[in-house]
Tab-separated table of C-alpha atoms in Angstrom:
chain	number	residue	atom	x	y	z
E	40	UNK	CA	-25.252	-32.599	-15.226
E	41	UNK	CA	-28.969	-32.475	-14.532
E	42	UNK	CA	-30.622	-29.062	-14.824
E	43	UNK	CA	-34.222	-28.010	-14.226
E	44	UNK	CA	-35.336	-24.738	-15.780
E	45	UNK	CA	-38.129	-22.314	-16.538
E	46	UNK	CA	-38.452	-19.182	-18.667
E	47	UNK	CA	-41.061	-16.489	-19.135
E	48	UNK	CA	-41.438	-13.152	-20.901
E	49	UNK	CA	-44.103	-10.469	-20.666
E	50	UNK	CA	-44.659	-7.201	-22.514
E	51	UNK	CA	-45.263	-5.268	-19.270
E	52	UNK	CA	-47.734	-2.449	-18.711
E	53	UNK	CA	-46.258	0.427	-20.715
E	54	UNK	CA	-44.839	-1.060	-23.940
E	55	UNK	CA	-46.842	-2.014	-27.020
E	56	UNK	CA	-44.443	-4.741	-28.167
E	57	UNK	CA	-42.023	-7.115	-26.509
E	58	UNK	CA	-38.388	-6.567	-27.511
E	59	UNK	CA	-37.052	-9.230	-25.115
E	60	UNK	CA	-36.194	-12.777	-26.177
E	61	UNK	CA	-35.024	-15.773	-24.186
E	62	UNK	CA	-33.761	-19.305	-24.615
E	63	UNK	CA	-34.139	-22.384	-22.428
E	64	UNK	CA	-32.358	-25.414	-23.868
E	65	UNK	CA	-31.799	-28.163	-21.304
E	66	UNK	CA	-30.462	-30.543	-23.968
E	67	UNK	CA	-27.303	-28.524	-24.531
E	68	UNK	CA	-27.349	-26.700	-21.184
E	69	UNK	CA	-27.687	-23.188	-22.617
E	70	UNK	CA	-29.871	-20.382	-21.216
E	71	UNK	CA	-30.110	-16.825	-22.553
E	72	UNK	CA	-31.946	-13.554	-21.915
E	73	UNK	CA	-31.702	-10.671	-24.408
E	74	UNK	CA	-33.247	-7.204	-24.109
E	75	UNK	CA	-33.517	-5.542	-27.517
E	76	UNK	CA	-33.542	-1.865	-28.350
E	77	UNK	CA	-33.932	0.189	-31.471
E	78	UNK	CA	-37.542	1.163	-31.812
E	79	UNK	CA	-40.213	-0.158	-34.165
E	80	UNK	CA	-39.367	-3.808	-34.830
E	81	UNK	CA	-35.604	-3.301	-34.443
E	82	UNK	CA	-35.197	-4.295	-30.809
E	83	UNK	CA	-37.356	-7.357	-31.135
E	84	UNK	CA	-35.476	-8.431	-34.255
E	85	UNK	CA	-32.056	-7.863	-32.660
E	86	UNK	CA	-32.855	-9.927	-29.567
E	87	UNK	CA	-34.238	-12.754	-31.710
E	88	UNK	CA	-31.110	-12.788	-33.882
E	89	UNK	CA	-28.953	-12.988	-30.758
E	90	UNK	CA	-30.862	-15.857	-29.152
E	91	UNK	CA	-31.090	-17.823	-32.410
E	92	UNK	CA	-27.399	-17.357	-33.228
E	93	UNK	CA	-26.171	-18.299	-29.756
E	94	UNK	CA	-28.262	-21.475	-29.764
E	95	UNK	CA	-27.170	-22.344	-33.309
E	96	UNK	CA	-23.470	-21.937	-32.568
E	97	UNK	CA	-23.407	-23.654	-29.189
E	98	UNK	CA	-25.494	-26.535	-30.556
E	99	UNK	CA	-23.172	-27.123	-33.492
E	100	UNK	CA	-19.743	-26.687	-31.935
E	101	UNK	CA	-18.290	-29.968	-30.778
E	102	UNK	CA	-15.515	-30.435	-28.255
E	103	UNK	CA	-12.354	-29.998	-30.255
E	104	UNK	CA	-9.060	-31.528	-29.338
E	105	UNK	CA	-6.365	-29.231	-28.007
E	106	UNK	CA	-3.180	-31.080	-28.997
E	107	UNK	CA	-0.904	-28.182	-28.132
E	108	UNK	CA	-2.290	-28.089	-24.612
E	109	UNK	CA	-2.016	-24.306	-24.608
E	110	UNK	CA	-5.617	-23.713	-23.503
E	111	UNK	CA	-7.461	-25.122	-20.518
E	112	UNK	CA	-10.950	-26.595	-20.857
E	113	UNK	CA	-12.332	-23.474	-19.191
E	114	UNK	CA	-10.574	-21.208	-21.680
E	115	UNK	CA	-11.784	-23.255	-24.639
E	116	UNK	CA	-15.393	-23.140	-23.442
E	117	UNK	CA	-15.234	-19.408	-22.801
E	118	UNK	CA	-13.815	-18.793	-26.264
E	119	UNK	CA	-16.670	-20.793	-27.816
E	120	UNK	CA	-19.187	-18.718	-25.876
E	121	UNK	CA	-17.504	-15.474	-26.896
E	122	UNK	CA	-17.500	-16.592	-30.523
E	123	UNK	CA	-21.254	-17.263	-30.372
E	124	UNK	CA	-21.955	-13.864	-28.835
E	125	UNK	CA	-19.640	-12.014	-31.227
E	126	UNK	CA	-21.242	-13.694	-34.228
E	127	UNK	CA	-24.667	-12.652	-32.923
E	128	UNK	CA	-23.451	-9.070	-32.631
E	129	UNK	CA	-21.986	-9.121	-36.137
E	130	UNK	CA	-25.196	-10.481	-37.640
E	131	UNK	CA	-27.207	-7.739	-35.945
E	132	UNK	CA	-24.722	-5.073	-37.036
E	133	UNK	CA	-24.635	-6.288	-40.636
E	134	UNK	CA	-28.430	-6.400	-40.839
E	135	UNK	CA	-28.691	-2.887	-39.454
E	136	UNK	CA	-26.163	-1.581	-41.970
E	137	UNK	CA	-27.997	-3.240	-44.842
E	138	UNK	CA	-31.468	-1.990	-43.950
E	139	UNK	CA	-32.134	1.622	-42.825
E	140	UNK	CA	-35.292	0.420	-41.068
E	141	UNK	CA	-33.125	-1.402	-38.551
E	142	UNK	CA	-30.347	1.185	-38.231
E	143	UNK	CA	-29.265	1.552	-34.601
E	144	UNK	CA	-30.836	-1.643	-33.329
E	145	UNK	CA	-29.050	-3.672	-30.690
E	146	UNK	CA	-29.534	-5.936	-27.711
E	147	UNK	CA	-28.124	-6.878	-24.358
E	148	UNK	CA	-27.280	-10.517	-23.718
E	149	UNK	CA	-26.727	-12.591	-20.601
E	150	UNK	CA	-26.158	-16.303	-20.998
E	151	UNK	CA	-25.444	-19.319	-18.855
E	152	UNK	CA	-23.798	-22.489	-20.144
E	153	UNK	CA	-23.331	-25.687	-18.142
E	154	UNK	CA	-20.434	-27.975	-19.039
E	155	UNK	CA	-18.525	-30.658	-17.116
E	156	UNK	CA	-19.684	-29.672	-13.655
E	157	UNK	CA	-19.186	-25.959	-14.218
E	158	UNK	CA	-21.343	-22.933	-14.949
E	159	UNK	CA	-20.117	-20.373	-17.475
E	160	UNK	CA	-21.684	-16.910	-17.383
E	161	UNK	CA	-21.264	-14.302	-20.111
E	162	UNK	CA	-22.889	-10.933	-20.587
E	163	UNK	CA	-22.998	-7.693	-22.532
E	164	UNK	CA	-25.183	-4.832	-21.296
E	165	UNK	CA	-27.352	-4.548	-18.200
E	166	UNK	CA	-29.356	-7.761	-18.267
E	167	UNK	CA	-28.280	-9.586	-15.133
E	168	UNK	CA	-27.199	-12.965	-13.840
E	169	UNK	CA	-27.802	-13.878	-10.197
E	170	UNK	CA	-26.773	-16.933	-8.192
E	171	UNK	CA	-28.605	-18.205	-5.127
E	172	UNK	CA	-26.441	-20.597	-3.120
E	173	UNK	CA	-26.755	-21.558	0.519
E	174	UNK	CA	-29.708	-19.233	0.981
E	175	UNK	CA	-27.776	-16.171	-0.208
E	176	UNK	CA	-28.154	-14.268	-3.471
E	177	UNK	CA	-25.322	-12.558	-5.336
E	178	UNK	CA	-25.385	-10.542	-8.533
E	179	UNK	CA	-22.710	-12.236	-10.616
E	180	UNK	CA	-22.756	-9.797	-13.539
E	181	UNK	CA	-21.829	-6.128	-13.528
E	182	UNK	CA	-24.097	-3.761	-15.444
E	183	UNK	CA	-22.513	-2.186	-18.504
E	184	UNK	CA	-24.408	1.049	-17.967
E	185	UNK	CA	-23.792	4.758	-17.525
E	186	UNK	CA	-25.249	4.849	-14.024
E	187	UNK	CA	-23.109	1.913	-12.888
E	188	UNK	CA	-19.999	3.730	-14.073
E	189	UNK	CA	-21.090	6.763	-12.044
E	190	UNK	CA	-21.655	4.579	-8.971
E	191	UNK	CA	-18.176	3.038	-9.311
E	192	UNK	CA	-16.686	6.527	-9.621
E	193	UNK	CA	-18.486	7.594	-6.443
E	194	UNK	CA	-20.475	10.282	-8.258
E	195	UNK	CA	-23.972	8.956	-7.502
E	196	UNK	CA	-25.455	6.501	-5.017
E	197	UNK	CA	-27.130	3.209	-5.888
E	198	UNK	CA	-30.428	4.654	-4.666
E	199	UNK	CA	-30.077	7.720	-6.889
E	200	UNK	CA	-29.211	5.483	-9.851
E	201	UNK	CA	-32.590	3.717	-9.606
E	202	UNK	CA	-34.396	6.935	-10.533
E	203	UNK	CA	-31.757	8.704	-12.623
E	204	UNK	CA	-32.944	9.981	-15.995
E	205	UNK	CA	-29.983	8.251	-17.685
E	206	UNK	CA	-30.531	4.876	-15.978
E	207	UNK	CA	-31.453	3.230	-19.294
E	208	UNK	CA	-28.245	4.199	-21.082
E	209	UNK	CA	-26.027	1.158	-21.565
E	210	UNK	CA	-22.353	1.319	-22.480
E	211	UNK	CA	-22.067	-2.057	-24.231
E	212	UNK	CA	-24.494	-3.932	-26.441
E	213	UNK	CA	-24.613	-6.307	-29.389
E	214	UNK	CA	-25.155	-4.722	-32.779
E	215	UNK	CA	-24.296	-1.058	-32.244
E	216	UNK	CA	-20.648	-1.709	-33.076
E	217	UNK	CA	-19.083	-4.430	-35.186
E	218	UNK	CA	-17.001	-5.641	-32.227
E	219	UNK	CA	-17.872	-5.692	-28.536
E	220	UNK	CA	-16.105	-6.778	-25.351
E	221	UNK	CA	-17.761	-9.723	-23.598
E	222	UNK	CA	-17.377	-10.456	-19.892
E	223	UNK	CA	-17.170	-14.135	-18.918
E	224	UNK	CA	-16.682	-16.039	-15.688
E	225	UNK	CA	-16.530	-19.653	-14.529
E	226	UNK	CA	-18.106	-21.097	-11.396
E	227	UNK	CA	-18.045	-24.611	-10.017
E	228	UNK	CA	-21.610	-25.910	-10.127
E	229	UNK	CA	-23.015	-27.237	-6.860
E	230	UNK	CA	-26.265	-29.188	-6.371
E	231	UNK	CA	-29.025	-26.790	-5.372
E	232	UNK	CA	-27.488	-23.781	-7.125
E	233	UNK	CA	-30.210	-21.574	-8.534
E	234	UNK	CA	-29.340	-19.187	-11.363
E	235	UNK	CA	-31.566	-16.321	-12.446
E	236	UNK	CA	-31.068	-14.447	-15.724
E	237	UNK	CA	-33.289	-11.415	-16.249
E	238	UNK	CA	-33.829	-8.199	-18.159
E	239	UNK	CA	-33.926	-4.871	-16.334
E	240	UNK	CA	-37.709	-4.880	-16.568
E	241	UNK	CA	-37.514	-7.231	-13.574
E	242	UNK	CA	-34.343	-6.139	-11.767
E	243	UNK	CA	-35.365	-2.461	-11.735
E	244	UNK	CA	-38.594	-3.246	-9.890
E	245	UNK	CA	-37.838	-6.214	-7.629
E	246	UNK	CA	-35.088	-6.197	-4.997
E	247	UNK	CA	-32.455	-8.896	-4.569
E	248	UNK	CA	-33.940	-9.886	-1.209
E	249	UNK	CA	-37.360	-10.300	-2.809
E	250	UNK	CA	-35.884	-12.335	-5.647
E	251	UNK	CA	-34.128	-14.643	-3.192
E	252	UNK	CA	-37.093	-15.089	-0.861
E	253	UNK	CA	-39.587	-15.750	-3.643
E	254	UNK	CA	-37.302	-18.182	-5.477
E	255	UNK	CA	-36.582	-20.168	-2.320
E	256	UNK	CA	-40.173	-20.205	-1.120
E	257	UNK	CA	-41.966	-22.020	-3.953
E	258	UNK	CA	-41.346	-23.989	-7.110
E	259	UNK	CA	-39.428	-21.777	-9.481
E	260	UNK	CA	-41.937	-22.390	-12.283
E	261	UNK	CA	-44.627	-20.804	-10.117
E	262	UNK	CA	-42.262	-18.118	-8.883
E	263	UNK	CA	-41.387	-17.077	-12.443
E	264	UNK	CA	-45.018	-16.154	-13.052
E	265	UNK	CA	-45.325	-14.426	-9.678
E	266	UNK	CA	-42.209	-12.320	-10.312
E	267	UNK	CA	-43.681	-11.087	-13.589
E	268	UNK	CA	-46.921	-10.264	-11.788
E	269	UNK	CA	-45.030	-8.351	-9.090
E	270	UNK	CA	-43.088	-6.275	-11.632
E	271	UNK	CA	-46.332	-5.467	-13.416
E	272	UNK	CA	-48.007	-4.486	-10.141
E	273	UNK	CA	-45.169	-2.022	-9.593
E	274	UNK	CA	-45.681	-0.353	-12.938
E	275	UNK	CA	-44.345	-2.792	-15.504
E	276	UNK	CA	-42.613	0.071	-17.308
E	277	UNK	CA	-40.527	-2.261	-19.492
E	278	UNK	CA	-40.681	-5.762	-20.927
E	279	UNK	CA	-40.096	-8.389	-18.242
E	280	UNK	CA	-38.112	-11.543	-18.964
E	281	UNK	CA	-36.470	-14.123	-16.749
E	282	UNK	CA	-34.915	-17.559	-16.999
E	283	UNK	CA	-34.294	-19.785	-13.979
E	284	UNK	CA	-31.941	-22.776	-14.007
E	285	UNK	CA	-31.396	-25.070	-11.015
E	286	UNK	CA	-28.535	-27.517	-10.691
E	287	UNK	CA	-30.105	-30.804	-9.577
E	288	UNK	CA	-26.941	-32.808	-10.111
E	289	UNK	CA	-23.490	-31.424	-10.916
E	290	UNK	CA	-21.878	-34.667	-12.024
């Protein structure tokens, strides 16, 4: 597979430090965005642990044989991804337990892995993964957040959720608990597919239609910078991070 990519992060207009981290690794086909939380240096540290661990694990794991034939290639790849994410969460949790300064730190994680003509998405928290295909954009991840649960229950509208005072409360993250459930999915990669991973510092301030139009209009390297600028123009009330990966060839 041939992938072109770009990544960018920005502290925004309201925060004094950047707690987001990201990874772009075309060599192994792994892309990650993490949005840390925990105050002081905790959030920044948690997101860095997550990105470093995920890259370390997915760089070192080789394709193992499956002599029993009990798992498909898709299942094996998803289990490897889950292992990398779980290990990241455990390292964050253990560090927080060992050092009161980091107690309560955690991070979201959304990651994209390309293997054998397929795209594997995994996420924990409310950092998002989008796919633009055939001129249409779809949000492929579902926010693990309090407001999203209320929307699904029919208790609040999507519009009300954008301004709700509890909109920043997430229901899953890496590091707060020793174990966490990880959502994964598999998509067939098609030439021209454009994937966007981002923290909520972008998705809260830029609509899906705007994301699609801007990403299709210009080179995505230029668009990455312009999306950060747009989020900052609209207040930049959080750190802003995004990673773009385009499938140039799926074979």
